[in-house]
Amino acid sequence: MTKAHVEIIEELKEKNEVRVMPVVFINRGKEINSRSFPFGFELRKKMLEAVFGNTISILSNYTFYAPFAKYMPPLLSPFSWRIKKQIQNGLKDDYFTYTGDKAEGFVLKLYGLNPRIGTRKTTSASFVKQRMFEAALGKDTNWENYVTSEAVKIIHENWDVVKKFANAKDSTYRVLGMKFPSDGFW
């Protein structure tokens, strides 16, 4: 969770009830993590709670179950409509979804999920992640400058996760603005 994420959530909190739904991938009952998604749902939830306490809701509604290919093609696959219902579970009629990715925003619009496509912040999560991986490999980086102190503490407590993925190949497929782990895709 970068400072850019905090900025976005703080802006949204000014006028809206905020529910954060980190994407989760499950294969054979186990959460799949990769270089693109190194931290599991519970760890991401812990970071969000450390910064926002109970002022936001953190939900696991955005969970895909392997094989992930069954959600393709979007709009035609009945499983893609199930994920829409899953995401909407417990939401009021006057909600909107937020994304910084234009391709993902387009797909969210096709599903009627009321997307607001935000302006990407100058510092992306991918940039920070890459800096963390470089630090895990011994390079002097300044990744901590882009992350809240609460999240930095949690990441350092779980540095073994960062080291595990620092040299790992990025084993994800990108489909319409969404990344899926290759493990469990088929």
mmCIF file of C-alpha atoms in Angstrom:
data_model
loop_
_atom_site.group_PDB
_atom_site.id
_atom_site.type_symbol
_atom_site.label_atom_id
_atom_site.label_comp_id
_atom_site.label_asym_id
_atom_site.label_seq_id
_atom_site.Cartn_x
_atom_site.Cartn_y
_atom_site.Cartn_z
ATOM 1 C CA MET A 1 0.000 0.000 0.000
ATOM 2 C CA THR A 2 1.709 3.131 -1.241
ATOM 3 C CA LYS A 3 1.205 6.725 -0.193
ATOM 4 C CA ALA A 4 -0.617 7.168 -3.517
ATOM 5 C CA HIS A 5 -3.160 4.542 -2.414
ATOM 6 C CA VAL A 6 -3.633 6.414 0.861
ATOM 7 C CA GLU A 7 -4.124 9.683 -1.024
ATOM 8 C CA ILE A 8 -6.777 8.095 -3.267
ATOM 9 C CA ILE A 9 -8.654 6.512 -0.361
ATOM 10 C CA GLU A 10 -8.527 9.737 1.686
ATOM 11 C CA GLU A 11 -9.973 11.684 -1.277
ATOM 12 C CA LEU A 12 -12.753 9.127 -1.697
ATOM 13 C CA LYS A 13 -13.516 9.071 2.053
ATOM 14 C CA GLU A 14 -14.334 12.778 2.011
ATOM 15 C CA LYS A 15 -17.639 12.136 0.201
ATOM 16 C CA ASN A 16 -18.177 8.380 0.189
ATOM 17 C CA GLU A 17 -18.277 5.243 2.271
ATOM 18 C CA VAL A 18 -15.155 3.375 1.129
ATOM 19 C CA ARG A 19 -14.931 -0.379 0.721
ATOM 20 C CA VAL A 20 -11.597 -1.691 -0.442
ATOM 21 C CA MET A 21 -11.638 -5.045 -2.232
ATOM 22 C CA PRO A 22 -8.114 -6.292 -2.872
ATOM 23 C CA VAL A 23 -8.115 -8.887 -5.633
ATOM 24 C CA VAL A 24 -7.593 -12.452 -4.417
ATOM 25 C CA PHE A 25 -6.805 -15.584 -6.420
ATOM 26 C CA ILE A 26 -7.598 -19.015 -4.996
ATOM 27 C CA ASN A 27 -6.344 -22.320 -6.420
ATOM 28 C CA ARG A 28 -7.200 -25.595 -4.678
ATOM 29 C CA GLY A 29 -8.262 -23.751 -1.537
ATOM 30 C CA LYS A 30 -5.014 -21.772 -1.260
ATOM 31 C CA GLU A 31 -4.351 -18.126 -2.071
ATOM 32 C CA ILE A 32 -1.965 -17.704 -5.009
ATOM 33 C CA ASN A 33 0.717 -15.065 -4.681
ATOM 34 C CA SER A 34 3.301 -14.099 -7.265
ATOM 35 C CA ARG A 35 5.808 -11.395 -8.084
ATOM 36 C CA SER A 36 2.874 -9.206 -9.184
ATOM 37 C CA PHE A 37 0.859 -10.066 -6.054
ATOM 38 C CA PRO A 38 3.445 -10.857 -3.369
ATOM 39 C CA PHE A 39 1.319 -10.038 -0.331
ATOM 40 C CA GLY A 40 -1.735 -12.100 0.558
ATOM 41 C CA PHE A 41 -5.145 -10.680 1.360
ATOM 42 C CA GLU A 42 -4.700 -10.829 5.145
ATOM 43 C CA LEU A 43 -1.390 -8.953 4.988
ATOM 44 C CA ARG A 44 -2.849 -6.273 2.685
ATOM 45 C CA LYS A 45 -5.852 -6.000 5.021
ATOM 46 C CA LYS A 46 -3.488 -5.567 7.981
ATOM 47 C CA MET A 47 -1.718 -2.697 6.165
ATOM 48 C CA LEU A 48 -5.021 -0.994 5.348
ATOM 49 C CA GLU A 49 -6.257 -1.367 8.932
ATOM 50 C CA ALA A 50 -2.966 0.004 10.284
ATOM 51 C CA VAL A 51 -3.484 3.201 8.288
ATOM 52 C CA PHE A 52 -7.274 3.614 8.269
ATOM 53 C CA GLY A 53 -8.468 1.682 11.318
ATOM 54 C CA ASN A 54 -12.189 1.047 10.998
ATOM 55 C CA THR A 55 -12.923 4.099 8.825
ATOM 56 C CA ILE A 56 -13.067 1.881 5.707
ATOM 57 C CA SER A 57 -14.331 -1.625 5.013
ATOM 58 C CA ILE A 58 -11.943 -4.217 3.614
ATOM 59 C CA LEU A 59 -13.725 -7.049 1.844
ATOM 60 C CA SER A 60 -12.682 -10.197 -0.009
ATOM 61 C CA ASN A 61 -15.566 -9.983 -2.524
ATOM 62 C CA TYR A 62 -13.125 -9.640 -5.429
ATOM 63 C CA THR A 63 -11.984 -13.276 -5.305
ATOM 64 C CA PHE A 64 -11.342 -15.434 -8.364
ATOM 65 C CA TYR A 65 -11.305 -19.232 -8.095
ATOM 66 C CA ALA A 66 -9.160 -21.413 -10.363
ATOM 67 C CA PRO A 67 -9.199 -22.149 -13.148
ATOM 68 C CA PHE A 68 -9.116 -18.410 -13.832
ATOM 69 C CA ALA A 69 -9.584 -18.917 -17.572
ATOM 70 C CA LYS A 70 -13.219 -19.799 -16.862
ATOM 71 C CA TYR A 71 -13.876 -16.068 -16.357
ATOM 72 C CA MET A 72 -12.957 -15.521 -20.022
ATOM 73 C CA PRO A 73 -14.160 -14.144 -22.285
ATOM 74 C CA PRO A 74 -15.621 -11.350 -20.208
ATOM 75 C CA LEU A 75 -19.352 -10.779 -20.679
ATOM 76 C CA LEU A 76 -19.798 -14.176 -22.338
ATOM 77 C CA SER A 77 -18.646 -16.405 -19.522
ATOM 78 C CA PRO A 78 -21.271 -17.080 -16.842
ATOM 79 C CA PHE A 79 -18.426 -17.070 -14.291
ATOM 80 C CA SER A 80 -17.613 -13.463 -15.188
ATOM 81 C CA TRP A 81 -21.170 -12.529 -14.231
ATOM 82 C CA ARG A 82 -20.841 -14.431 -10.952
ATOM 83 C CA ILE A 83 -17.805 -12.351 -9.999
ATOM 84 C CA LYS A 84 -19.881 -9.220 -10.708
ATOM 85 C CA LYS A 85 -22.585 -10.441 -8.289
ATOM 86 C CA GLN A 86 -19.899 -11.355 -5.766
ATOM 87 C CA ILE A 87 -18.367 -7.861 -6.001
ATOM 88 C CA GLN A 88 -21.792 -6.231 -5.599
ATOM 89 C CA ASN A 89 -22.744 -8.341 -2.583
ATOM 90 C CA GLY A 90 -23.757 -5.949 0.192
ATOM 91 C CA LEU A 91 -23.401 -2.785 -1.897
ATOM 92 C CA LYS A 92 -26.097 -0.110 -2.132
ATOM 93 C CA ASP A 93 -27.535 1.082 -5.435
ATOM 94 C CA ASP A 94 -25.661 4.403 -5.363
ATOM 95 C CA TYR A 95 -22.147 2.978 -5.386
ATOM 96 C CA PHE A 96 -19.299 3.377 -7.836
ATOM 97 C CA THR A 97 -16.076 1.495 -8.385
ATOM 98 C CA TYR A 98 -12.709 3.150 -8.716
ATOM 99 C CA THR A 99 -9.743 2.178 -10.845
ATOM 100 C CA GLY A 100 -6.684 3.902 -12.238
ATOM 101 C CA ASP A 101 -6.487 1.494 -15.179
ATOM 102 C CA LYS A 102 -8.379 2.536 -18.338
ATOM 103 C CA ALA A 103 -8.697 -1.015 -19.698
ATOM 104 C CA GLU A 104 -10.044 -2.284 -16.376
ATOM 105 C CA GLY A 105 -12.383 0.728 -16.270
ATOM 106 C CA PHE A 106 -13.739 -0.209 -19.694
ATOM 107 C CA VAL A 107 -14.496 -3.758 -18.541
ATOM 108 C CA LEU A 108 -16.063 -2.480 -15.297
ATOM 109 C CA LYS A 109 -18.291 -0.221 -17.407
ATOM 110 C CA LEU A 110 -19.389 -3.155 -19.588
ATOM 111 C CA TYR A 111 -20.460 -4.940 -16.396
ATOM 112 C CA GLY A 112 -22.392 -1.912 -15.162
ATOM 113 C CA LEU A 113 -20.172 -1.526 -12.092
ATOM 114 C CA ASN A 114 -20.216 2.290 -12.300
ATOM 115 C CA PRO A 115 -16.489 2.887 -12.720
ATOM 116 C CA ARG A 116 -14.728 6.130 -12.027
ATOM 117 C CA ILE A 117 -11.364 6.079 -13.687
ATOM 118 C CA GLY A 118 -8.953 8.125 -11.655
ATOM 119 C CA THR A 119 -5.814 9.837 -12.768
ATOM 120 C CA ARG A 120 -2.821 7.614 -12.164
ATOM 121 C CA LYS A 121 -0.537 8.961 -9.497
ATOM 122 C CA THR A 122 3.099 9.588 -10.359
ATOM 123 C CA THR A 123 4.256 6.724 -8.155
ATOM 124 C CA SER A 124 2.738 3.373 -9.024
ATOM 125 C CA ALA A 125 2.595 0.274 -6.864
ATOM 126 C CA SER A 126 4.677 -1.507 -9.528
ATOM 127 C CA PHE A 127 7.432 1.092 -9.168
ATOM 128 C CA VAL A 128 7.492 0.686 -5.376
ATOM 129 C CA LYS A 129 7.372 -3.110 -5.630
ATOM 130 C CA GLN A 130 10.345 -3.107 -7.991
ATOM 131 C CA ARG A 131 12.294 -0.918 -5.556
ATOM 132 C CA MET A 132 11.445 -3.315 -2.697
ATOM 133 C CA PHE A 133 12.644 -6.279 -4.751
ATOM 134 C CA GLU A 134 15.895 -4.455 -5.559
ATOM 135 C CA ALA A 135 16.379 -3.704 -1.848
ATOM 136 C CA ALA A 136 15.835 -7.393 -1.043
ATOM 137 C CA LEU A 137 18.661 -8.160 -3.483
ATOM 138 C CA GLY A 138 21.001 -5.788 -1.638
ATOM 139 C CA LYS A 139 20.601 -2.613 -3.681
ATOM 140 C CA ASP A 140 20.216 0.675 -1.818
ATOM 141 C CA THR A 141 16.753 1.981 -2.746
ATOM 142 C CA ASN A 142 14.373 4.452 -1.219
ATOM 143 C CA TRP A 143 11.149 2.405 -1.452
ATOM 144 C CA GLU A 144 10.203 3.317 2.140
ATOM 145 C CA ASN A 145 9.728 6.952 1.049
ATOM 146 C CA TYR A 146 6.692 5.920 -1.037
ATOM 147 C CA VAL A 147 4.941 3.812 1.606
ATOM 148 C CA THR A 148 3.288 4.833 4.868
ATOM 149 C CA SER A 149 5.292 4.174 8.007
ATOM 150 C CA GLU A 150 2.605 1.740 9.209
ATOM 151 C CA ALA A 151 2.888 -0.316 6.008
ATOM 152 C CA VAL A 152 6.710 -0.117 6.033
ATOM 153 C CA LYS A 153 6.710 -1.698 9.500
ATOM 154 C CA ILE A 154 4.414 -4.541 8.368
ATOM 155 C CA ILE A 155 6.466 -5.128 5.202
ATOM 156 C CA HIS A 156 9.696 -5.287 7.197
ATOM 157 C CA GLU A 157 8.046 -7.785 9.555
ATOM 158 C CA ASN A 158 7.250 -9.887 6.459
ATOM 159 C CA TRP A 159 10.468 -9.204 4.516
ATOM 160 C CA ASP A 160 10.779 -12.923 3.742
ATOM 161 C CA VAL A 161 7.846 -12.498 1.326
ATOM 162 C CA VAL A 162 9.677 -9.726 -0.537
ATOM 163 C CA LYS A 163 12.886 -11.793 -0.666
ATOM 164 C CA LYS A 164 10.934 -14.806 -1.953
ATOM 165 C CA PHE A 165 9.687 -12.904 -5.004
ATOM 166 C CA ALA A 166 12.702 -10.599 -5.560
ATOM 167 C CA ASN A 167 14.296 -12.924 -8.126
ATOM 168 C CA ALA A 168 11.116 -14.695 -9.212
ATOM 169 C CA LYS A 169 9.834 -14.543 -12.753
ATOM 170 C CA ASP A 170 6.597 -12.577 -13.168
ATOM 171 C CA SER A 171 4.227 -15.448 -13.839
ATOM 172 C CA THR A 172 1.049 -13.546 -14.663
ATOM 173 C CA TYR A 173 -1.132 -13.116 -17.711
ATOM 174 C CA ARG A 174 -2.545 -9.678 -18.468
ATOM 175 C CA VAL A 175 -6.071 -9.788 -19.874
ATOM 176 C CA LEU A 176 -8.066 -6.576 -20.448
ATOM 177 C CA GLY A 177 -6.221 -4.581 -17.822
ATOM 178 C CA MET A 178 -6.340 -7.376 -15.246
ATOM 179 C CA LYS A 179 -3.449 -9.581 -14.168
ATOM 180 C CA PHE A 180 -4.076 -13.260 -13.428
ATOM 181 C CA PRO A 181 -1.532 -15.683 -11.960
ATOM 182 C CA SER A 182 -0.437 -18.324 -14.450
ATOM 183 C CA ASP A 183 -0.637 -20.846 -11.603
ATOM 184 C CA GLY A 184 -4.285 -21.845 -11.769
ATOM 185 C CA PHE A 185 -5.098 -19.993 -14.976
ATOM 186 C CA TRP A 186 -5.894 -23.184 -16.910
#
